[in-house]
Each structure stands twice: as C-alpha cells, then as structure tokens.
Coordinates of C-alpha atoms in Angstrom, one line a residue:
M1 CA -16.8 -19.9 14.2
Q2 CA -20.3 -21.3 14.6
L3 CA -22.5 -20.5 11.6
V4 CA -26.3 -20.9 10.9
P5 CA -27.7 -21.0 7.4
L6 CA -30.1 -18.2 6.6
P7 CA -33.2 -19.2 4.5
P8 CA -33.9 -17.2 1.4
S9 CA -37.1 -15.8 2.9
A10 CA -35.0 -13.8 5.4
L11 CA -33.6 -11.6 2.7
R12 CA -35.9 -8.9 1.3
V13 CA -35.1 -6.3 -1.3
G14 CA -35.1 -2.8 0.2
A15 CA -34.7 -4.1 3.8
A16 CA -31.7 -3.8 6.1
V17 CA -30.1 -7.0 7.3
P18 CA -30.2 -7.1 11.1
C19 CA -26.8 -8.8 11.4
A20 CA -23.7 -9.5 9.4
L21 CA -24.2 -12.0 6.5
R22 CA -21.4 -14.5 5.8
D23 CA -20.7 -17.3 3.4
A24 CA -20.2 -21.0 4.4
Q25 CA -16.5 -20.3 5.3
G26 CA -17.4 -17.3 7.5
L27 CA -16.2 -14.6 5.2
L28 CA -18.2 -11.4 5.4
L29 CA -20.7 -10.8 2.6
L30 CA -22.7 -7.8 3.9
A31 CA -22.4 -5.8 7.1
A32 CA -25.1 -5.5 9.7
G33 CA -27.5 -2.6 8.8
S34 CA -26.7 -2.7 5.1
L35 CA -29.6 -2.7 2.6
V36 CA -30.4 -5.5 0.1
E37 CA -30.7 -2.9 -2.7
S38 CA -32.0 -5.0 -5.6
E39 CA -33.2 -8.4 -6.6
A40 CA -29.9 -9.0 -8.4
M41 CA -28.0 -8.3 -5.2
R42 CA -30.3 -10.7 -3.3
Q43 CA -29.8 -13.5 -5.8
Q44 CA -26.0 -12.9 -5.8
L45 CA -26.0 -13.2 -2.0
L46 CA -28.1 -16.4 -2.1
A47 CA -25.8 -17.9 -4.6
R48 CA -23.0 -17.6 -2.2
G49 CA -24.9 -19.4 0.6
V50 CA -25.9 -16.9 3.3
H51 CA -25.1 -17.7 6.9
I52 CA -25.0 -15.8 10.2
L53 CA -23.1 -16.3 13.4
Y54 CA -24.8 -18.2 16.2
A55 CA -24.0 -15.1 18.3
D56 CA -26.2 -13.1 16.0
S57 CA -29.1 -15.5 16.0
E58 CA -30.7 -13.8 19.0
R59 CA -30.4 -10.4 17.4
F60 CA -31.9 -11.7 14.2
Q61 CA -34.8 -13.3 16.1
R62 CA -35.5 -10.0 17.9
A63 CA -35.6 -8.2 14.6
L64 CA -37.8 -10.8 13.1
A65 CA -40.1 -10.7 16.1
G66 CA -40.4 -6.9 15.7
R67 CA -41.3 -7.4 12.0
L68 CA -44.0 -9.9 12.8
T69 CA -45.4 -7.7 15.5
T70 CA -45.7 -4.9 13.0
M71 CA -47.4 -7.1 10.5
L72 CA -49.8 -8.3 13.2
H73 CA -50.7 -4.7 14.1
Q74 CA -51.3 -4.1 10.4
N75 CA -53.7 -7.1 10.2
V76 CA -51.5 -8.9 7.7
S77 CA -52.8 -12.4 7.0
L78 CA -51.2 -15.3 8.9
G79 CA -50.2 -16.9 5.6
R80 CA -48.0 -13.9 4.7
M81 CA -46.6 -13.8 8.2
A82 CA -45.7 -17.5 8.0
R83 CA -43.7 -16.9 4.9
V84 CA -41.3 -14.6 6.7
E85 CA -40.7 -16.8 9.7
V86 CA -37.2 -18.2 10.1
D87 CA -36.4 -21.2 12.2
L88 CA -33.0 -20.5 13.9
P89 CA -31.6 -22.2 17.0
A90 CA -32.6 -20.4 20.2
S91 CA -29.3 -20.9 21.8
A92 CA -25.9 -22.2 20.8
P93 CA -22.2 -21.7 21.7
A94 CA -21.6 -18.0 20.8
T95 CA -18.6 -16.3 19.4
P96 CA -18.8 -12.5 19.8
L97 CA -18.8 -10.6 16.6
T98 CA -16.0 -8.1 17.1
A99 CA -15.1 -5.3 14.8
A100 CA -11.7 -6.9 14.3
A101 CA -13.3 -10.2 13.3
A102 CA -15.6 -8.4 10.9
A103 CA -12.7 -6.6 9.3
A104 CA -10.8 -9.8 8.9
G105 CA -13.8 -11.3 7.2
A106 CA -14.0 -8.4 4.9
A107 CA -10.3 -8.8 4.0
A108 CA -10.9 -12.3 2.8
A109 CA -14.2 -11.8 1.0
G110 CA -14.4 -13.7 -2.3
P111 CA -14.9 -12.2 -5.8
A112 CA -18.5 -13.2 -6.4
G113 CA -20.2 -11.4 -3.5
P114 CA -21.3 -7.9 -2.7
A115 CA -18.8 -5.5 -1.2
A116 CA -17.1 -6.7 2.0
I117 CA -18.1 -4.1 4.5
A118 CA -16.8 -4.1 8.0
P119 CA -19.5 -3.0 10.4
P120 CA -18.7 0.0 12.7
P121 CA -17.2 -0.9 16.1
P122 CA -19.4 -0.7 19.2
A123 CA -19.8 2.7 20.7
T124 CA -17.8 1.5 23.7
A125 CA -14.8 0.5 21.7
A126 CA -11.7 2.5 22.4
A127 CA -10.7 2.7 18.8
P128 CA -11.9 1.4 15.5
A129 CA -10.4 -1.8 14.2
P130 CA -7.7 -1.3 11.5
W131 CA -8.9 -1.8 7.9
R132 CA -7.2 -4.7 6.2
R133 CA -6.8 -5.0 2.4
P134 CA -9.3 -7.3 0.8
A135 CA -7.9 -10.6 -0.4
D136 CA -9.2 -9.7 -3.9
P137 CA -9.2 -5.9 -4.5
V138 CA -10.4 -6.4 -8.0
A139 CA -13.5 -8.2 -6.8
A140 CA -14.0 -5.7 -4.0
W141 CA -14.1 -2.7 -6.4
Q142 CA -16.3 -4.6 -8.8
A143 CA -18.7 -5.3 -6.0
L144 CA -18.8 -1.7 -5.1
A145 CA -19.5 -0.9 -8.7
L146 CA -22.4 -3.4 -8.6
R147 CA -23.8 -1.6 -5.6
A148 CA -23.3 1.8 -7.1
A149 CA -25.1 0.9 -10.4
P150 CA -28.7 1.0 -9.1
L151 CA -27.9 4.2 -7.1
L152 CA -26.9 6.0 -10.3
R153 CA -29.2 4.4 -12.8
E154 CA -32.4 3.9 -10.7
P155 CA -31.9 6.3 -7.8
A156 CA -35.6 6.5 -6.9
A157 CA -35.7 2.7 -6.2
G158 CA -35.1 1.5 -2.6
G159 CA -35.8 4.7 -0.7
D160 CA -33.5 6.7 1.7
Y161 CA -31.2 7.7 -1.1
P162 CA -28.9 10.0 0.9
E163 CA -28.1 7.3 3.5
R164 CA -27.5 4.6 0.9
L165 CA -25.2 6.9 -1.1
R166 CA -23.3 7.9 2.0
R167 CA -22.8 4.3 3.0
L168 CA -21.5 3.5 -0.5
D169 CA -19.1 6.5 -0.2
L170 CA -17.7 5.4 3.2
D171 CA -17.2 1.9 2.0
A172 CA -15.4 3.2 -1.1
L173 CA -13.3 5.4 1.1
D174 CA -12.3 2.4 3.3
L175 CA -11.4 0.4 0.3
L176 CA -9.4 3.3 -1.2
Q177 CA -7.4 3.9 2.0
S178 CA -6.7 0.2 2.4
D179 CA -4.2 0.5 -0.5
V180 CA -4.3 3.8 -2.4
D181 CA -2.0 2.8 -5.3
L182 CA -3.6 -0.6 -5.8
S183 CA -7.1 1.1 -5.8
L184 CA -6.0 3.6 -8.4
L185 CA -4.5 0.8 -10.5
V186 CA -7.7 -1.3 -10.3
L187 CA -10.0 1.7 -11.0
A188 CA -8.0 2.9 -14.0
Q189 CA -8.0 -0.6 -15.5
L190 CA -11.6 -1.3 -14.9
A191 CA -12.7 2.1 -16.2
G192 CA -10.9 1.5 -19.4
S193 CA -12.2 -2.0 -20.0
E194 CA -15.7 -2.3 -18.6
A195 CA -19.0 -1.5 -20.3
A196 CA -20.4 0.2 -17.1
Y197 CA -18.3 3.3 -17.8
S198 CA -20.4 5.8 -16.0
V199 CA -20.3 3.9 -12.6
L200 CA -16.6 3.1 -12.7
H201 CA -15.8 6.6 -13.8
A202 CA -17.8 8.0 -10.9
L203 CA -15.9 5.8 -8.4
W204 CA -12.6 6.8 -10.0
V205 CA -13.2 10.5 -9.9
A206 CA -14.5 10.3 -6.3
A207 CA -11.2 8.6 -5.3
I208 CA -9.1 11.2 -7.1
V209 CA -10.9 14.2 -5.6
E210 CA -10.5 12.7 -2.1
L211 CA -6.7 12.5 -2.7
A212 CA -6.6 15.9 -4.3
A213 CA -8.5 17.6 -1.5
R214 CA -5.7 16.5 0.9
E215 CA -3.3 18.6 -1.2
L216 CA -5.4 21.7 -0.4
P217 CA -4.4 22.5 3.2
D218 CA -6.9 25.3 3.7
W219 CA -9.8 22.9 2.9
P220 CA -11.6 21.7 6.0
A221 CA -11.8 17.9 6.4
D222 CA -15.6 18.1 6.6
W223 CA -15.7 19.2 3.0
R224 CA -14.5 15.9 1.8
P225 CA -17.6 13.7 2.3
P226 CA -19.9 16.0 0.3
L227 CA -17.1 16.4 -2.3
R228 CA -16.9 12.6 -2.7
C229 CA -20.7 12.2 -2.8
A230 CA -20.9 15.0 -5.4
A231 CA -18.3 13.2 -7.5
L232 CA -20.2 10.0 -7.3
T233 CA -23.5 11.6 -8.4
M234 CA -22.2 14.4 -10.7
N235 CA -23.7 12.7 -13.8
L236 CA -26.8 11.4 -12.1
A237 CA -29.0 13.1 -14.7
M238 CA -27.2 11.5 -17.7
T239 CA -25.9 8.2 -16.4
T240 CA -27.4 6.2 -19.3
L241 CA -26.4 8.8 -21.8
Q242 CA -22.8 8.7 -20.5
D243 CA -22.7 4.9 -21.1
Q244 CA -24.0 5.4 -24.6
L245 CA -21.5 8.2 -25.4
S246 CA -18.6 5.9 -24.3
Q247 CA -19.6 3.5 -27.1
Q248 CA -20.6 6.2 -29.7
T249 CA -18.2 6.8 -32.6
G250 CA -19.7 10.1 -33.9
G251 CA -20.1 13.5 -32.3
L252 CA -22.9 14.6 -30.0
L253 CA -26.4 14.7 -31.5
P254 CA -28.4 17.9 -30.8
R255 CA -30.6 16.2 -28.2
Q256 CA -27.5 14.7 -26.5
R257 CA -25.7 18.0 -26.5
L258 CA -28.7 19.6 -24.7
L259 CA -28.8 16.9 -22.1
V260 CA -25.0 17.3 -21.4
Q261 CA -25.4 21.0 -21.0
Q262 CA -28.4 20.7 -18.7
H263 CA -27.3 17.7 -16.6
P264 CA -25.4 19.5 -13.8
Q265 CA -28.4 21.5 -12.6
A266 CA -30.8 18.7 -13.5
G267 CA -28.7 16.3 -11.4
A268 CA -28.7 18.7 -8.4
D269 CA -32.5 19.1 -8.7
Q270 CA -32.9 15.3 -8.9
L271 CA -30.8 14.8 -5.8
R272 CA -32.8 17.4 -3.9
A273 CA -36.0 15.6 -4.8
L274 CA -34.4 12.4 -3.5
G275 CA -33.9 13.9 -0.1
V276 CA -30.3 15.3 -0.3
D277 CA -30.2 18.5 1.7
D278 CA -26.4 18.9 1.9
A279 CA -25.8 22.4 0.4
L280 CA -22.1 21.6 -0.5
W281 CA -23.0 18.4 -2.2
L282 CA -25.8 20.0 -4.3
A283 CA -23.8 23.1 -5.2
A284 CA -20.8 21.0 -6.3
V285 CA -23.0 18.8 -8.6
A286 CA -24.7 21.9 -10.0
S287 CA -21.3 23.6 -10.7
H288 CA -19.1 20.8 -11.8
H289 CA -19.2 21.7 -15.5
V290 CA -18.5 25.4 -14.9
Q291 CA -15.4 26.4 -16.9
A292 CA -14.0 29.3 -14.9
A293 CA -10.3 29.5 -14.6
G294 CA -8.6 31.2 -11.7
P295 CA -7.9 30.7 -8.0
L296 CA -10.3 28.8 -5.8
A297 CA -10.3 31.5 -3.1
G298 CA -13.3 33.9 -3.4
R299 CA -15.6 31.3 -4.9
P300 CA -18.6 30.0 -3.0
E301 CA -17.6 26.8 -1.1
G302 CA -19.7 24.5 -3.2
E303 CA -18.3 25.9 -6.4
R304 CA -14.8 25.2 -5.1
L305 CA -15.7 21.6 -4.7
G306 CA -17.3 21.6 -8.2
R307 CA -14.1 23.0 -9.7
L308 CA -12.0 20.2 -8.2
I309 CA -14.5 17.6 -9.6
Q310 CA -14.3 19.3 -13.0
R311 CA -10.5 19.1 -13.1
A312 CA -10.5 15.4 -12.0
D313 CA -13.2 14.7 -14.5
V314 CA -11.1 16.2 -17.3
Y315 CA -8.1 14.2 -16.1
T316 CA -9.8 10.8 -16.0
A317 CA -11.7 11.4 -19.3
R318 CA -8.3 11.9 -21.0
L319 CA -7.1 8.6 -19.6
S320 CA -10.2 6.6 -20.5
P321 CA -10.6 5.1 -24.0
R322 CA -13.9 5.5 -25.8
K323 CA -15.2 3.9 -28.9
G324 CA -14.4 7.0 -31.0
R325 CA -11.5 8.3 -29.0
P326 CA -8.4 6.5 -27.7
A327 CA -7.0 7.2 -24.3
Q328 CA -4.2 9.7 -24.0
S329 CA -1.0 9.5 -22.1
A330 CA -0.7 10.4 -18.4
T331 CA 1.4 13.4 -19.4
A332 CA -1.4 14.7 -21.7
A333 CA -4.0 14.0 -19.0
A334 CA -2.0 15.9 -16.4
R335 CA -1.5 18.8 -18.8
A336 CA -5.2 19.0 -19.6
A337 CA -6.1 19.1 -15.8
Y338 CA -3.2 21.4 -14.8
L339 CA -3.8 24.1 -17.4
G340 CA -7.1 26.0 -17.0
E341 CA -9.3 27.4 -19.7
D342 CA -7.0 30.5 -19.8
G343 CA -3.9 28.5 -20.4
A344 CA -2.5 29.3 -17.0
A345 CA -1.8 26.9 -14.1
D346 CA -5.1 26.0 -12.4
E347 CA -5.1 25.6 -8.6
A348 CA -7.6 22.7 -8.6
G349 CA -5.9 21.0 -11.5
A350 CA -2.5 21.4 -9.8
A351 CA -4.0 19.6 -6.7
V352 CA -5.1 16.7 -8.9
V353 CA -1.7 16.4 -10.6
K354 CA 0.1 16.6 -7.3
A355 CA -2.1 13.9 -5.8
M356 CA -1.7 11.5 -8.8
G357 CA 1.9 12.2 -9.6
L358 CA 3.8 12.1 -12.9
Y359 CA 3.1 8.4 -13.5
P360 CA -0.1 7.3 -11.7
P361 CA -0.9 3.7 -11.2
G362 CA -2.5 2.2 -14.3
C363 CA -0.8 4.4 -16.9
A364 CA 1.4 3.1 -19.7
V365 CA 5.1 4.1 -20.0
Q366 CA 8.1 3.4 -22.2
L367 CA 11.3 2.4 -20.4
A368 CA 14.8 3.4 -21.5
S369 CA 15.4 -0.3 -22.3
G370 CA 12.7 0.0 -25.0
E371 CA 10.2 -2.1 -23.1
L372 CA 6.6 -1.0 -22.6
A373 CA 5.2 -1.2 -19.2
L374 CA 2.3 -0.4 -16.9
V375 CA 2.7 1.5 -13.7
L376 CA 1.7 -0.5 -10.7
R377 CA 2.6 1.8 -7.9
R378 CA 4.2 5.2 -7.5
G379 CA 7.7 5.1 -6.2
P380 CA 9.9 6.8 -3.7
R381 CA 10.7 9.4 -6.4
A382 CA 8.2 11.0 -8.7
D383 CA 10.1 9.7 -11.7
A384 CA 10.7 6.2 -10.4
P385 CA 7.4 4.2 -10.2
R386 CA 7.1 0.5 -9.8
V387 CA 6.2 -0.9 -13.2
A388 CA 5.5 -4.2 -14.9
S389 CA 6.9 -4.7 -18.4
L390 CA 4.3 -6.2 -20.7
V391 CA 6.0 -5.7 -24.1
G392 CA 9.7 -6.6 -24.6
R393 CA 12.2 -4.4 -26.4
S394 CA 11.7 -6.6 -29.5
G395 CA 8.0 -5.4 -29.6
N396 CA 6.6 -8.9 -28.7
P397 CA 4.3 -9.3 -25.6
L398 CA 5.9 -10.9 -22.6
G399 CA 4.3 -14.0 -21.2
D400 CA 4.1 -12.6 -17.7
P401 CA 4.3 -9.2 -16.2
V402 CA 7.9 -8.5 -15.3
V403 CA 8.4 -6.0 -12.5
R404 CA 11.2 -3.5 -13.2
D405 CA 13.0 -1.2 -10.8
T406 CA 13.0 2.1 -12.6
R407 CA 15.7 3.5 -10.4
V408 CA 18.2 1.2 -12.1
R409 CA 20.2 2.6 -15.1
G410 CA 18.7 1.4 -18.4
Q411 CA 15.3 0.8 -16.8
E412 CA 14.3 4.4 -16.2
V413 CA 10.9 5.7 -17.4
K414 CA 11.5 7.4 -20.7
A415 CA 8.0 8.7 -21.3
A416 CA 4.3 8.2 -20.6
I417 CA 2.5 6.7 -23.6
P418 CA -1.1 6.1 -24.6
A419 CA -2.5 2.8 -23.3
K420 CA -3.2 1.7 -26.9
D421 CA 0.5 1.6 -27.6
L422 CA 0.9 -1.4 -25.2
R423 CA -1.2 -3.5 -27.7
V424 CA -1.7 -6.1 -25.0
R425 CA -4.1 -6.6 -22.1
M426 CA -3.0 -8.5 -19.0
A427 CA -5.4 -10.0 -16.6
L428 CA -5.9 -7.4 -13.8
Q429 CA -5.5 -10.0 -11.1
R430 CA -2.0 -10.8 -12.4
L431 CA -1.1 -7.1 -12.3
V432 CA -2.4 -6.8 -8.8
A433 CA -0.3 -9.7 -7.8
A434 CA 2.7 -8.1 -9.4
A435 CA 2.1 -4.9 -7.6
G436 CA 3.0 -6.4 -4.3
A437 CA 2.6 -4.6 -1.1
P438 CA 3.2 -0.9 -0.4
G439 CA 6.8 -0.1 0.1
E440 CA 8.1 -3.3 -1.4
P441 CA 11.2 -2.6 -3.5
G442 CA 11.1 -3.0 -7.2
R443 CA 12.6 -6.1 -8.9
G444 CA 14.3 -6.9 -12.1

C-alpha cells in the first residue's frame, strides 16, 4: 500500500475530507466525505499521523484545485491561498481503494483515532463489502462517542446537522451489527463507568431500540433510521443537565425539574431549527417522555417510536449507576420496562425485553457455584449466557476473568444481581477478549 503524508494544513475543521485518511500503517482513520467536526478531532487525527493512498492523491488535488479556484473567485489574498496548498506527488504507483480494502482498514483501526468508517462502495459495485469487526471494539465505540459529543453538546457548530447526525447513526449501526452482543457489552460497561453519561446513554438506547424494533414485525424497516436518530437526540435540550444529574446525589432542584419536563418538546424544536424535517424523528423526540400505557396500535406513528424509546430509556436507566443511585439488576430493569404505568404488560417494553433477553451482555449474575460473574454474550438458551466469573465462591476477586459454560450443572445462572455486588472492575479489553467470537462455546 503506497502512502503519502498529508500536511496539517490540509485538514480544516468543518470541512469534508476528499479521500480516506489513514495512519502510517495504512489503517483507516476517517472515510472519504466525513467531516472534521472539531479542533479536538483534528488534533487527534494529526497525532496519529495522517496519510492518504497514492491512488487518492489525484482526487485530493482535484478537490484542492476546486477550493483554490473558489478562493480566487472570492478575491482571497494569495497569502491565504498559499497556506492551503499541499505538495503531493502528481503520479505514483496506484493501488485502487476498494470498499473491501477500506473495510479491512476499518477493522484494524487503532484505539486513539476517530471512528473507523468504511466508505460506501462505488455505485457500480454488485454488492457492498461485508463489515468486519474492528480489532478494538472498545476504542471504536469510544471514538463514536467522541464524535457524538459535539453533536449533542454543541449541535449548532459545524453546520448540516441532519447529515452529520445521520452519518453518525449509520456508523453506529454498522458497528452494532458487526457484533451485537459485544457492542451491548461495551456500551453497558462504558455507560456505567464514563463521565460522559449522556453521550454513551444515547448510543446505548439507540442500539437497543434498533434491536427492539426488529421484534415488532408490523413496523416498517424505514421507521428504524428516524427511530435511532430520535434515540440519539432525545435529550438534546438537556445534555449538560443529564451529565450533571448523573453525578448529583440529591433530588431534582425546581429549575432542573422544569427543564426535564420541558426537554422533549424543546429538543424537537431545537432539531427543527437545526434543519431536521423528518416528521417521525421530531415526533418521537417530542413524545419520548409521554407515560401512556397500552398497545401501540392506534397511536400516531411518531408516538409509537417515542414509546419504544421511552421503554428503552427506562430499561437502561435502571442498569446505569449514578452518584446517588446504584444500578439495579437486569431482572429489575426488565420488569421496569416490561410493566407499563398501569402495571400491565407493555407492548413496547416487551419488545425491549425480548430483544435483550433475560441476561443481557454487561449484566452481573450469581452462579449456582456461588461465583459472581458478568454476562459476555447471550447463549443458545435464554437462561444459559456465556459469562466470565470475576469473584470466586470464597468472595475473593479472581485474578483473571474465567469463562464459564452455564449449561453445565453447578455453573447455571442462579440470579441476576446489581453490578455493585461484584465489588470488582475488570479492564473492558480483557472482558472483550474473554467474550470470544459469536457462537464460540463456553469454557470452564
């Protein structure tokens, strides 16, 4: 793979990159057409050492020439024009940038860079290249959270908000589908440990509603993109407050309570002002706090989406620890989502529970042996997940996660427990390694 270093002047905040950016090893950092969304993102890219393929140098030069032509027509000074010039080889041995190569680069992207995003295949391609799991799923989700943060905290910065949010949504969907259980494990653990609660919570809820919507057979597939976008932006009007509340020990102050009550409609109004014109997306955000038990049929379409988000929001909130409230068990979270405000089974809540299962990845459980474990993957049976024991039957932490086959007598899951009962935190990368590949049998 022939690579050309890219000077720092070629990267501009708020501008789309004309070709795929790679590190010195050729691993994909940012896909062609993606925005450099903030100065922090630009600096992070530069720290990795930005390169492009020789095959892309001509495309880059064309884009640069177009930029300079525009500046010339605008009577921009020659000094400013000189500062954006990039000296790249005019010709060199070329390696075509195929979708498969880009996906392979995305799969191996390192932990420090922005999200690895495989560019779309050419219009003439017979079929899209298969998505491959990133080499470091933890870093990949953290990178997506880094991209999501300015979209949720400073939505007016950068322009073209709907397109940037939709691109984030599609990249998150690709990452989710590369390994659903591993994604749920990573999101559950990050949401319970990171300071950026609001951003990770939004990504987690968006993943869950996507899976839950698949359990509602009468829902058209084209409802799912606005559903996910609404989940990502449901708390747009109170992102900062949500982070504050996750660290707050006392109850809501009067001003905070008013903001919480008003944020659904305020968020929808803010999205509309940012250029969002998708009626389902806006209605789902505006209605996602409506507490109305009963079947989904008969409700306006946007309110159906809002109800599913509301149930997933309840579910994840019960699983997420806060400063003044410990996380509950997966069983308690499932009960809270499944039972509506009237105490009866809720259709949207049932879809969430069906999608996540009895013991979702990331939840804590007690085994029949007395060991305490963390669920890594759901298993072939609802009551037999793949788990890693972290605390021995004596009550002492184990040095390494020990994978257990819960189908074996004596190692069955006895009950879901609150995460605080584990009393130990294992490095997430070690849990990901222990999780193995989908379909791999349990050990131990």
